[in-house]
Amino acid sequence: MLCFWGAQVREGFELVKPDQVKHGKCGLRSLCPKTAVQDMSAGRIFAGFIRDGKVSVLRLRSEDYDHDGKLKQLQLKNKIRLIVCGADDAVLLSDSGKVLIMDKSTVCKPLKGLENRQVIQIACGDHHSVALTNDGQVFVWGENSHGQLGLRKDHPGSPSAQHVQSLSGVPLAQISAGGDHSFVLSLSGVVFGWGKNSAGQLGLGDTTDRHVPTVVNSLNRKKTVSISCGGEHTATLSKGGTVFTFGSGGRGQLGHKSFRDEHHPRVVAELWGSEVSQVTCGRHHTLVSVASSKMIYSFGCGMQGQLGNGEMIKQSVPFPVDLPTECNHDYTIEKIIAGENHSFALFFKELESKGKSNPSRPVLTLNDRMIDRWLSGTDPWATIKQEINTVFSSAASLNGSFLKTSCDDHYQTSEDHCGLDFDLVKSSFAKLSGNKSLISEVVKVVQQTLLPSLNPNPVGVESLRVYLLLPELIRRLKKQKTELTEALASKILQLDPDSHKVLEKYWSKLPDDWLNSLVKLFHNASAELIEQISCDEMDCDLTRRLKKFLKILQMIYQVCCSANRDIPNRDFIIHEISDLLDTLQATLDKLFLPVLGFVLSDDLEDMVKLKDYCFETINILVKFPFVADTVSKKKMFCYLQVLFQSLPDPHRIILNGNVLHINRESVLTDTLKYLRQKTHAFRYPLQVTFIGENGVDMRGLSAEFFFLLSQSLVKWEKKVLEIHESSLVWFNPDGMQANRDFYYLGVICGMALYNHHYINIDFPLALFKKLLQQSPTLNDLEELSPVEARTLKSLLEEDEDEVVDMFSFDFTVNGEKLIPNGDQIRVTKANRQKYVDLYVDFVFNKSVKKQFEHFSRGFFKGCPLDAWSMFHPEELQELLHGSPKYEWKELQQCASYEKCSASDELIKNFWTVFFELSEENKKKFLIFLYGTDRVPVGGFSKRSLKILLLECPDADDRLPEAQTCFGRLILPKYSDTNTLRDKLIHVINFCKVFGRA
């Protein structure tokens, strides 16, 4: 049954004979043609009807026509399932998804630009139209006077369909068009509008036209399920039945008890609680239906009876339409239509199938049922391939897949919530990847179509779901995994900054297994490329590709750090980097002489290219330090030093270099004297000479120098350093007069780091955090001053206000005010966290601000290569202090032997004696052998130990000797264990001059 009311029309539209039209109250008429009306539309000059796939149109009386025309059936080859009328034309949609344009003379022609597309929805404004395809793409055509096509401001309009590329990734549920404005609605209820906005009909809070799709933020998370556009107003319907209206209100069409415009979406309060099921906008009036009560309400312009309540007025609140009595019994409201000055309602009997009047179809999305159907093999392979191509070639289709529908979760999609059902995605892709034919077809479509089509500037956060889905799909592949991972990485890196931020937020909230899989995907791809680079002599393309993966890993790593995700740092470390660095080192060794650095090859140009390639590869790795372990980072630091030292230096003093002449009895004094010189060559390796002693510094002498210097520094006047209860040292807060000393201390520490030596000064981890521009915490204070920190922790942990008051703290530290008037502000339960934060900041920052500034400036001077910033604070501390782990068995395991073997009796006796030594004497042995008791990063395995057996007649009269530079122990062949023990203990306790006693 079709009910209609409003402006006068030909009786029954010629769908039935005039005497078969039933007249009800308030001008309502109804009819029941033999062939039921499946769908209809009414515009300014046409009304169109679809019955059994055939279209009939009727010209309506208007300004140009003073009478109604006759009903005309269009002679079309294909069945039509949808008609939408504009101001003076109409758009038809066939069952096969083809679009026809009907002009004023009712001539129909195919629309150009959609020949290979299957359209599922159409919408018309006055002079523009919108179409939605089955893969979620939006096409527009017509005039663009106000930007209603959504293409760009200067686009002149088009008679053929144009793709709205900005919406290409948005999973859409509906399209709508009004006078000169357009809207689309996403599956998760996000509303996008564009076009004319003179009355605020876009709901954006202003009256400025928009030429591109723009999110109506005030409708976010409102669970919008339907939208309708009028001449200059818009209405939306939420899942719970709430109606919002906005735009022109001059005729009451907004239903807000007023006739003013609304620039923001506003609830129609009079409909609150009515559970509205449909809403539709005419030119200047609005209709809503409530399925549960079988009622239709109207508001707006009723001057021609289009409100259906017998009043020819402008009505600003919803009133019920006086429907025929039979509508309340056996019929249900299937569809309401509001036209120019007309209103219609399609009713179907309750026993008839639903959806007859809703020919619009949804965008094809992937779901578990579809995958099961593919796996069952019930459909022809051609059909399955077509569906795979449709879904997996479209970001919009994938972005609308696997939404979490429980509790309407996906309607909460925002920058913080992606709306995906991760468990469903995981199980579905697991099934899909288990079928070789299916996954092969999917991979082909993703690689050839989907990835190249991804928009770097997506509109709306829903467009980013594909970047969460693809890693889960790709990680299950056995072939082409790295290739697809690289293509995905490229697309992620091309995203605009705002999209990057949203994607990173999504990553930060991924389930643990998903986040781990994401890390593993890009980690494994990086490792594979690094292995290839290690095998190829020079391939710049490989390093370029590697950089993409490392950038993605860096994004994920930073997300994990900022979100405190429990992903261990070791999961990011790529162990293949160590082999790559060894390969690069071998290549560099072939290129340069060890000392002078001259190129060996006659083909200078090729050698220079190879050298540049090696260092460029290292430079890439340096920018992503989180993927390298400490040992690999140290290797990179060394390689960069070689490059750094080969660069031109206008201040280089070739004859003197960086040579330091030191007297053992005045190490600190001589060092400071050297540092006070006006020019230095810190960029070159330090060469130490002890005055009055023989020996060339091949790292042994400089190692011993820093050991001796450390002993002098810890005895430095209290004006520079102070020792805390933890035995750790920190800057003296009262040392303001010793600025130059803090600077020199920084230079010395920087020199030690740059020359790969150790300073035996026990600074806390906080120092290295500050050098790396990280903030120390209460835990750092606990390392430096355990008693102070425990007191502060107790303060934070107390639950009772009275106990907190018992601490009797104010906002001061040692008489220094932490805040203005701090001595007058008591610490309470409410402000205690602020007090603790200020306390920690005072100890590590405020109280030693100048001291640290001078130290830091000196550190940068002594270590002029800033690549040290790639280390973590703990790693930097270990590089300067040495490893705190003394694995003595490892020292034995890494030993090699000359003129003897590990099975010789003397060697067995030596190790027996060594392991009997006290911990202190073992460390003294290290000083004797290496000039320092520090353990290198990576343990003793990174240090050479060679034991040379010396056979001589007077062996028992000789002492062991050490060649410090080479880590060689010269061990006389003693006659018994006691002699060996006595000689070894003597030499390690009394050695003072370069490996001798």
PDB file of N, CA and C in Angstrom, residues 35-108:
ATOM      1  N   THR A  35       0.221  -4.488  -9.062  1.00  0.00           N
ATOM      2  CA  THR A  35       1.656  -4.768  -8.920  1.00  0.00           C
ATOM      3  C   THR A  35       2.211  -3.800  -7.890  1.00  0.00           C
ATOM      4  N   ALA A  36       2.664  -4.341  -6.775  1.00  0.00           N
ATOM      5  CA  ALA A  36       3.063  -3.504  -5.641  1.00  0.00           C
ATOM      6  C   ALA A  36       4.228  -2.587  -5.999  1.00  0.00           C
ATOM      7  N   VAL A  37       4.189  -1.407  -5.439  1.00  0.00           N
ATOM      8  CA  VAL A  37       5.297  -0.461  -5.590  1.00  0.00           C
ATOM      9  C   VAL A  37       6.448  -0.928  -4.694  1.00  0.00           C
ATOM     10  N   GLN A  38       7.580  -1.223  -5.298  1.00  0.00           N
ATOM     11  CA  GLN A  38       8.747  -1.686  -4.537  1.00  0.00           C
ATOM     12  C   GLN A  38       9.571  -0.523  -4.000  1.00  0.00           C
ATOM     13  N   ASP A  39       9.625   0.532  -4.804  1.00  0.00           N
ATOM     14  CA  ASP A  39      10.378   1.707  -4.378  1.00  0.00           C
ATOM     15  C   ASP A  39       9.881   2.896  -5.172  1.00  0.00           C
ATOM     16  N   MET A  40      10.109   4.081  -4.632  1.00  0.00           N
ATOM     17  CA  MET A  40       9.700   5.293  -5.335  1.00  0.00           C
ATOM     18  C   MET A  40      10.543   6.463  -4.859  1.00  0.00           C
ATOM     19  N   SER A  41      10.448   7.565  -5.599  1.00  0.00           N
ATOM     20  CA  SER A  41      11.141   8.794  -5.237  1.00  0.00           C
ATOM     21  C   SER A  41      10.382   9.961  -5.843  1.00  0.00           C
ATOM     22  N   ALA A  42      10.477  11.109  -5.187  1.00  0.00           N
ATOM     23  CA  ALA A  42       9.813  12.306  -5.702  1.00  0.00           C
ATOM     24  C   ALA A  42      10.766  13.477  -5.618  1.00  0.00           C
ATOM     25  N   GLY A  43      10.900  14.192  -6.744  1.00  0.00           N
ATOM     26  CA  GLY A  43      11.740  15.374  -6.777  1.00  0.00           C
ATOM     27  C   GLY A  43      10.914  16.608  -7.053  1.00  0.00           C
ATOM     28  N   ARG A  44      11.532  17.585  -7.692  1.00  0.00           N
ATOM     29  CA  ARG A  44      10.825  18.831  -7.963  1.00  0.00           C
ATOM     30  C   ARG A  44       9.836  18.670  -9.105  1.00  0.00           C
ATOM     31  N   ILE A  45      10.198  17.947 -10.148  1.00  0.00           N
ATOM     32  CA  ILE A  45       9.297  17.856 -11.305  1.00  0.00           C
ATOM     33  C   ILE A  45       8.940  16.419 -11.670  1.00  0.00           C
ATOM     34  N   PHE A  46       9.538  15.427 -10.987  1.00  0.00           N
ATOM     35  CA  PHE A  46       9.220  14.043 -11.310  1.00  0.00           C
ATOM     36  C   PHE A  46       8.925  13.247 -10.046  1.00  0.00           C
ATOM     37  N   ALA A  47       8.030  12.303 -10.201  1.00  0.00           N
ATOM     38  CA  ALA A  47       7.865  11.229  -9.224  1.00  0.00           C
ATOM     39  C   ALA A  47       8.067   9.932  -9.984  1.00  0.00           C
ATOM     40  N   GLY A  48       8.842   9.030  -9.413  1.00  0.00           N
ATOM     41  CA  GLY A  48       9.140   7.777 -10.094  1.00  0.00           C
ATOM     42  C   GLY A  48       8.755   6.587  -9.238  1.00  0.00           C
ATOM     43  N   PHE A  49       8.286   5.524  -9.897  1.00  0.00           N
ATOM     44  CA  PHE A  49       7.820   4.331  -9.193  1.00  0.00           C
ATOM     45  C   PHE A  49       8.457   3.097  -9.825  1.00  0.00           C
ATOM     46  N   ILE A  50       8.808   2.131  -8.983  1.00  0.00           N
ATOM     47  CA  ILE A  50       9.345   0.867  -9.474  1.00  0.00           C
ATOM     48  C   ILE A  50       8.392  -0.246  -9.068  1.00  0.00           C
ATOM     49  N   ARG A  51       7.933  -0.987 -10.082  1.00  0.00           N
ATOM     50  CA  ARG A  51       7.068  -2.139  -9.843  1.00  0.00           C
ATOM     51  C   ARG A  51       7.589  -3.300 -10.669  1.00  0.00           C
ATOM     52  N   ASP A  52       7.944  -4.359  -9.983  1.00  0.00           N
ATOM     53  CA  ASP A  52       8.447  -5.559 -10.653  1.00  0.00           C
ATOM     54  C   ASP A  52       9.631  -5.242 -11.570  1.00  0.00           C
ATOM     55  N   GLY A  53      10.497  -4.345 -11.120  1.00  0.00           N
ATOM     56  CA  GLY A  53      11.698  -4.009 -11.868  1.00  0.00           C
ATOM     57  C   GLY A  53      11.486  -3.039 -13.001  1.00  0.00           C
ATOM     58  N   LYS A  54      10.261  -2.570 -13.182  1.00  0.00           N
ATOM     59  CA  LYS A  54       9.961  -1.621 -14.254  1.00  0.00           C
ATOM     60  C   LYS A  54       9.714  -0.244 -13.671  1.00  0.00           C
ATOM     61  N   VAL A  55      10.124   0.783 -14.426  1.00  0.00           N
ATOM     62  CA  VAL A  55      10.061   2.156 -13.939  1.00  0.00           C
ATOM     63  C   VAL A  55       8.955   2.919 -14.648  1.00  0.00           C
ATOM     64  N   SER A  56       8.157   3.612 -13.834  1.00  0.00           N
ATOM     65  CA  SER A  56       7.157   4.540 -14.372  1.00  0.00           C
ATOM     66  C   SER A  56       7.408   5.901 -13.753  1.00  0.00           C
ATOM     67  N   VAL A  57       7.320   6.957 -14.560  1.00  0.00           N
ATOM     68  CA  VAL A  57       7.554   8.302 -14.046  1.00  0.00           C
ATOM     69  C   VAL A  57       6.373   9.190 -14.389  1.00  0.00           C
ATOM     70  N   LEU A  58       6.157  10.160 -13.505  1.00  0.00           N
ATOM     71  CA  LEU A  58       5.056  11.102 -13.682  1.00  0.00           C
ATOM     72  C   LEU A  58       5.589  12.504 -13.491  1.00  0.00           C
ATOM     73  N   ARG A  59       5.312  13.381 -14.488  1.00  0.00           N
ATOM     74  CA  ARG A  59       5.729  14.766 -14.343  1.00  0.00           C
ATOM     75  C   ARG A  59       4.766  15.473 -13.396  1.00  0.00           C
ATOM     76  N   LEU A  60       5.341  16.149 -12.392  1.00  0.00           N
ATOM     77  CA  LEU A  60       4.530  16.858 -11.406  1.00  0.00           C
ATOM     78  C   LEU A  60       4.332  18.304 -11.826  1.00  0.00           C
ATOM     79  N   ARG A  61       3.221  18.889 -11.369  1.00  0.00           N
ATOM     80  CA  ARG A  61       3.035  20.311 -11.650  1.00  0.00           C
ATOM     81  C   ARG A  61       4.064  21.104 -10.862  1.00  0.00           C
ATOM     82  N   SER A  62       4.574  22.151 -11.478  1.00  0.00           N
ATOM     83  CA  SER A  62       5.619  22.968 -10.851  1.00  0.00           C
ATOM     84  C   SER A  62       5.541  24.367 -11.418  1.00  0.00           C
ATOM     85  N   GLU A  63       6.580  25.150 -11.178  1.00  0.00           N
ATOM     86  CA  GLU A  63       6.594  26.514 -11.702  1.00  0.00           C
ATOM     87  C   GLU A  63       6.542  26.515 -13.222  1.00  0.00           C
ATOM     88  N   ASP A  64       7.126  25.493 -13.830  1.00  0.00           N
ATOM     89  CA  ASP A  64       7.167  25.427 -15.290  1.00  0.00           C
ATOM     90  C   ASP A  64       5.973  24.679 -15.889  1.00  0.00           C
ATOM     91  N   TYR A  65       5.298  23.878 -15.060  1.00  0.00           N
ATOM     92  CA  TYR A  65       4.161  23.091 -15.552  1.00  0.00           C
ATOM     93  C   TYR A  65       2.984  23.307 -14.612  1.00  0.00           C
ATOM     94  N   ASP A  66       1.861  23.762 -15.179  1.00  0.00           N
ATOM     95  CA  ASP A  66       0.701  24.078 -14.337  1.00  0.00           C
ATOM     96  C   ASP A  66      -0.230  22.887 -14.156  1.00  0.00           C
ATOM     97  N   HIS A  67       0.164  21.713 -14.646  1.00  0.00           N
ATOM     98  CA  HIS A  67      -0.660  20.525 -14.457  1.00  0.00           C
ATOM     99  C   HIS A  67       0.245  19.296 -14.407  1.00  0.00           C
ATOM    100  N   ASP A  68      -0.290  18.205 -13.904  1.00  0.00           N
ATOM    101  CA  ASP A  68       0.461  16.956 -13.853  1.00  0.00           C
ATOM    102  C   ASP A  68       0.468  16.288 -15.219  1.00  0.00           C
ATOM    103  N   GLY A  69       1.561  15.638 -15.495  1.00  0.00           N
ATOM    104  CA  GLY A  69       1.633  14.873 -16.725  1.00  0.00           C
ATOM    105  C   GLY A  69       1.009  13.497 -16.540  1.00  0.00           C
ATOM    106  N   LYS A  70       1.206  12.669 -17.529  1.00  0.00           N
ATOM    107  CA  LYS A  70       0.680  11.315 -17.461  1.00  0.00           C
ATOM    108  C   LYS A  70       1.788  10.347 -17.051  1.00  0.00           C
ATOM    109  N   LEU A  71       1.376   9.273 -16.411  1.00  0.00           N
ATOM    110  CA  LEU A  71       2.335   8.247 -15.991  1.00  0.00           C
ATOM    111  C   LEU A  71       2.924   7.572 -17.227  1.00  0.00           C
ATOM    112  N   LYS A  72       4.220   7.516 -17.264  1.00  0.00           N
ATOM    113  CA  LYS A  72       4.902   6.952 -18.426  1.00  0.00           C
ATOM    114  C   LYS A  72       5.832   5.833 -17.973  1.00  0.00           C
ATOM    115  N   GLN A  73       5.699   4.687 -18.582  1.00  0.00           N
ATOM    116  CA  GLN A  73       6.597   3.571 -18.266  1.00  0.00           C
ATOM    117  C   GLN A  73       7.801   3.631 -19.191  1.00  0.00           C
ATOM    118  N   LEU A  74       8.990   3.624 -18.604  1.00  0.00           N
ATOM    119  CA  LEU A  74      10.224   3.700 -19.378  1.00  0.00           C
ATOM    120  C   LEU A  74      10.537   2.345 -19.985  1.00  0.00           C
ATOM    121  N   GLN A  75      10.928   2.377 -21.230  1.00  0.00           N
ATOM    122  CA  GLN A  75      11.264   1.141 -21.933  1.00  0.00           C
ATOM    123  C   GLN A  75      12.760   0.863 -21.766  1.00  0.00           C
ATOM    124  N   LEU A  76      13.082   0.043 -20.789  1.00  0.00           N
ATOM    125  CA  LEU A  76      14.477  -0.253 -20.459  1.00  0.00           C
ATOM    126  C   LEU A  76      14.744  -1.746 -20.576  1.00  0.00           C
ATOM    127  N   LYS A  77      15.958  -2.098 -20.960  1.00  0.00           N
ATOM    128  CA  LYS A  77      16.310  -3.508 -21.140  1.00  0.00           C
ATOM    129  C   LYS A  77      16.479  -4.227 -19.799  1.00  0.00           C
ATOM    130  N   ASN A  78      17.059  -3.526 -18.830  1.00  0.00           N
ATOM    131  CA  ASN A  78      17.385  -4.162 -17.555  1.00  0.00           C
ATOM    132  C   ASN A  78      16.351  -3.837 -16.495  1.00  0.00           C
ATOM    133  N   LYS A  79      16.225  -4.735 -15.541  1.00  0.00           N
ATOM    134  CA  LYS A  79      15.359  -4.472 -14.407  1.00  0.00           C
ATOM    135  C   LYS A  79      15.982  -3.403 -13.517  1.00  0.00           C
ATOM    136  N   ILE A  80      15.154  -2.525 -13.013  1.00  0.00           N
ATOM    137  CA  ILE A  80      15.608  -1.429 -12.159  1.00  0.00           C
ATOM    138  C   ILE A  80      15.162  -1.708 -10.725  1.00  0.00           C
ATOM    139  N   ARG A  81      16.055  -1.471  -9.786  1.00  0.00           N
ATOM    140  CA  ARG A  81      15.683  -1.694  -8.387  1.00  0.00           C
ATOM    141  C   ARG A  81      15.688  -0.423  -7.558  1.00  0.00           C
ATOM    142  N   LEU A  82      16.170   0.693  -8.133  1.00  0.00           N
ATOM    143  CA  LEU A  82      16.229   1.919  -7.343  1.00  0.00           C
ATOM    144  C   LEU A  82      16.107   3.126  -8.256  1.00  0.00           C
ATOM    145  N   ILE A  83      15.297   4.098  -7.840  1.00  0.00           N
ATOM    146  CA  ILE A  83      15.192   5.375  -8.543  1.00  0.00           C
ATOM    147  C   ILE A  83      15.287   6.490  -7.512  1.00  0.00           C
ATOM    148  N   VAL A  84      16.052   7.540  -7.866  1.00  0.00           N
ATOM    149  CA  VAL A  84      16.187   8.713  -7.006  1.00  0.00           C
ATOM    150  C   VAL A  84      16.027   9.940  -7.891  1.00  0.00           C
ATOM    151  N   CYS A  85      15.120  10.837  -7.494  1.00  0.00           N
ATOM    152  CA  CYS A  85      14.844  12.025  -8.300  1.00  0.00           C
ATOM    153  C   CYS A  85      15.567  13.238  -7.748  1.00  0.00           C
ATOM    154  N   GLY A  86      16.138  14.019  -8.672  1.00  0.00           N
ATOM    155  CA  GLY A  86      16.750  15.282  -8.300  1.00  0.00           C
ATOM    156  C   GLY A  86      15.796  16.417  -8.583  1.00  0.00           C
ATOM    157  N   ALA A  87      16.358  17.597  -8.809  1.00  0.00           N
ATOM    158  CA  ALA A  87      15.502  18.761  -9.063  1.00  0.00           C
ATOM    159  C   ALA A  87      14.757  18.620 -10.379  1.00  0.00           C
ATOM    160  N   ASP A  88      15.463  18.216 -11.432  1.00  0.00           N
ATOM    161  CA  ASP A  88      14.797  18.118 -12.731  1.00  0.00           C
ATOM    162  C   ASP A  88      15.244  16.901 -13.532  1.00  0.00           C
ATOM    163  N   ASP A  89      15.802  15.907 -12.869  1.00  0.00           N
ATOM    164  CA  ASP A  89      16.148  14.666 -13.545  1.00  0.00           C
ATOM    165  C   ASP A  89      16.067  13.534 -12.530  1.00  0.00           C
ATOM    166  N   ALA A  90      16.499  12.364 -12.923  1.00  0.00           N
ATOM    167  CA  ALA A  90      16.461  11.216 -12.011  1.00  0.00           C
ATOM    168  C   ALA A  90      17.611  10.278 -12.341  1.00  0.00           C
ATOM    169  N   VAL A  91      17.993   9.482 -11.352  1.00  0.00           N
ATOM    170  CA  VAL A  91      19.043   8.483 -11.520  1.00  0.00           C
ATOM    171  C   VAL A  91      18.442   7.121 -11.219  1.00  0.00           C
ATOM    172  N   LEU A  92      18.727   6.161 -12.092  1.00  0.00           N
ATOM    173  CA  LEU A  92      18.189   4.813 -11.953  1.00  0.00           C
ATOM    174  C   LEU A  92      19.327   3.825 -11.728  1.00  0.00           C
ATOM    175  N   LEU A  93      19.066   2.816 -10.931  1.00  0.00           N
ATOM    176  CA  LEU A  93      20.068   1.785 -10.657  1.00  0.00           C
ATOM    177  C   LEU A  93      19.484   0.427 -11.000  1.00  0.00           C
ATOM    178  N   SER A  94      20.167  -0.295 -11.880  1.00  0.00           N
ATOM    179  CA  SER A  94      19.670  -1.600 -12.320  1.00  0.00           C
ATOM    180  C   SER A  94      20.056  -2.693 -11.332  1.00  0.00           C
ATOM    181  N   ASP A  95      19.431  -3.848 -11.493  1.00  0.00           N
ATOM    182  CA  ASP A  95      19.747  -4.991 -10.638  1.00  0.00           C
ATOM    183  C   ASP A  95      21.210  -5.391 -10.749  1.00  0.00           C
ATOM    184  N   SER A  96      21.800  -5.154 -11.906  1.00  0.00           N
ATOM    185  CA  SER A  96      23.197  -5.537 -12.124  1.00  0.00           C
ATOM    186  C   SER A  96      24.182  -4.485 -11.640  1.00  0.00           C
ATOM    187  N   GLY A  97      23.663  -3.383 -11.081  1.00  0.00           N
ATOM    188  CA  GLY A  97      24.543  -2.362 -10.531  1.00  0.00           C
ATOM    189  C   GLY A  97      24.955  -1.296 -11.516  1.00  0.00           C
ATOM    190  N   LYS A  98      24.242  -1.163 -12.631  1.00  0.00           N
ATOM    191  CA  LYS A  98      24.551  -0.141 -13.624  1.00  0.00           C
ATOM    192  C   LYS A  98      23.667   1.086 -13.411  1.00  0.00           C
ATOM    193  N   VAL A  99      24.242   2.267 -13.702  1.00  0.00           N
ATOM    194  CA  VAL A  99      23.557   3.530 -13.451  1.00  0.00           C
ATOM    195  C   VAL A  99      23.085   4.141 -14.770  1.00  0.00           C
ATOM    196  N   LEU A 100      21.821   4.585 -14.771  1.00  0.00           N
ATOM    197  CA  LEU A 100      21.244   5.291 -15.917  1.00  0.00           C
ATOM    198  C   LEU A 100      20.814   6.680 -15.472  1.00  0.00           C
ATOM    199  N   ILE A 101      20.979   7.650 -16.372  1.00  0.00           N
ATOM    200  CA  ILE A 101      20.556   9.022 -16.098  1.00  0.00           C
ATOM    201  C   ILE A 101      19.331   9.338 -16.948  1.00  0.00           C
ATOM    202  N   MET A 102      18.238   9.769 -16.281  1.00  0.00           N
ATOM    203  CA  MET A 102      17.025  10.172 -16.996  1.00  0.00           C
ATOM    204  C   MET A 102      16.948  11.692 -17.030  1.00  0.00           C
ATOM    205  N   ASP A 103      16.876  12.270 -18.215  1.00  0.00           N
ATOM    206  CA  ASP A 103      16.828  13.724 -18.328  1.00  0.00           C
ATOM    207  C   ASP A 103      15.390  14.230 -18.265  1.00  0.00           C
ATOM    208  N   LYS A 104      15.202  15.526 -18.512  1.00  0.00           N
ATOM    209  CA  LYS A 104      13.864  16.133 -18.412  1.00  0.00           C
ATOM    210  C   LYS A 104      12.861  15.511 -19.360  1.00  0.00           C
ATOM    211  N   SER A 105      13.366  15.024 -20.474  1.00  0.00           N
ATOM    212  CA  SER A 105      12.466  14.431 -21.469  1.00  0.00           C
ATOM    213  C   SER A 105      12.280  12.935 -21.252  1.00  0.00           C
ATOM    214  N   THR A 106      12.730  12.447 -20.114  1.00  0.00           N
ATOM    215  CA  THR A 106      12.629  11.041 -19.681  1.00  0.00           C
ATOM    216  C   THR A 106      13.438  10.088 -20.548  1.00  0.00           C
ATOM    217  N   VAL A 107      14.431  10.621 -21.240  1.00  0.00           N
ATOM    218  CA  VAL A 107      15.346   9.769 -22.000  1.00  0.00           C
ATOM    219  C   VAL A 107      16.441   9.275 -21.060  1.00  0.00           C
ATOM    220  N   CYS A 108      16.710   7.969 -21.082  1.00  0.00           N
ATOM    221  CA  CYS A 108      17.701   7.370 -20.167  1.00  0.00           C
ATOM    222  C   CYS A 108      18.968   6.989 -20.925  1.00  0.00           C
TER     223      CYS A 108
END
